[in-house]
């Protein structure tokens, strides 16, 4: 997998390998800035394309190739 940087995740597309409730394709809609200035980014908000529901996940989980693939497959 290509190296990921949290600041480059905004508007990136992802496919869940184990869809739940027909939610397979996701778009990163927000990179949550840390409370402490200069701190590391830990969270992103992803929207399901099918249902428009938003979830907040740790951005590092997107690196797990058993759960996520970059792009819409």
Short mmCIF file of C-alpha atoms in Angstrom, two decimals, residues 14-40:
data_model
loop_
_atom_site.label_atom_id
_atom_site.label_comp_id
_atom_site.label_asym_id
_atom_site.label_seq_id
_atom_site.Cartn_x
_atom_site.Cartn_y
_atom_site.Cartn_z
CA UNK A 14 -12.20 3.96 0.31
CA UNK A 15 -13.84 0.55 -0.10
CA UNK A 16 -14.74 -1.56 2.92
CA UNK A 17 -13.92 -5.22 2.37
CA UNK A 18 -16.63 -6.33 4.82
CA UNK A 19 -19.65 -4.12 4.02
CA UNK A 20 -22.31 -3.62 6.68
CA UNK A 21 -25.86 -2.50 5.72
CA UNK A 22 -24.85 -2.23 2.05
CA UNK A 23 -22.27 0.41 2.97
CA UNK A 24 -19.22 -0.44 0.91
CA UNK A 25 -17.93 2.83 -0.52
CA UNK A 26 -16.79 5.70 1.68
CA UNK A 27 -15.39 9.20 1.29
CA UNK A 28 -13.23 10.96 3.88
CA UNK A 29 -15.11 14.21 4.50
CA UNK A 30 -13.18 15.62 7.45
CA UNK A 31 -9.77 15.27 9.05
CA UNK A 32 -10.35 16.04 12.74
CA UNK A 33 -7.70 18.42 14.00
CA UNK A 34 -6.16 17.61 17.41
CA UNK A 35 -7.10 19.72 20.43
CA UNK A 36 -3.46 20.50 21.18
CA UNK A 37 -1.90 22.69 18.48
CA UNK A 38 0.80 20.79 16.64
CA UNK A 39 -0.42 17.42 17.94
CA UNK A 40 -0.86 14.40 15.68
#
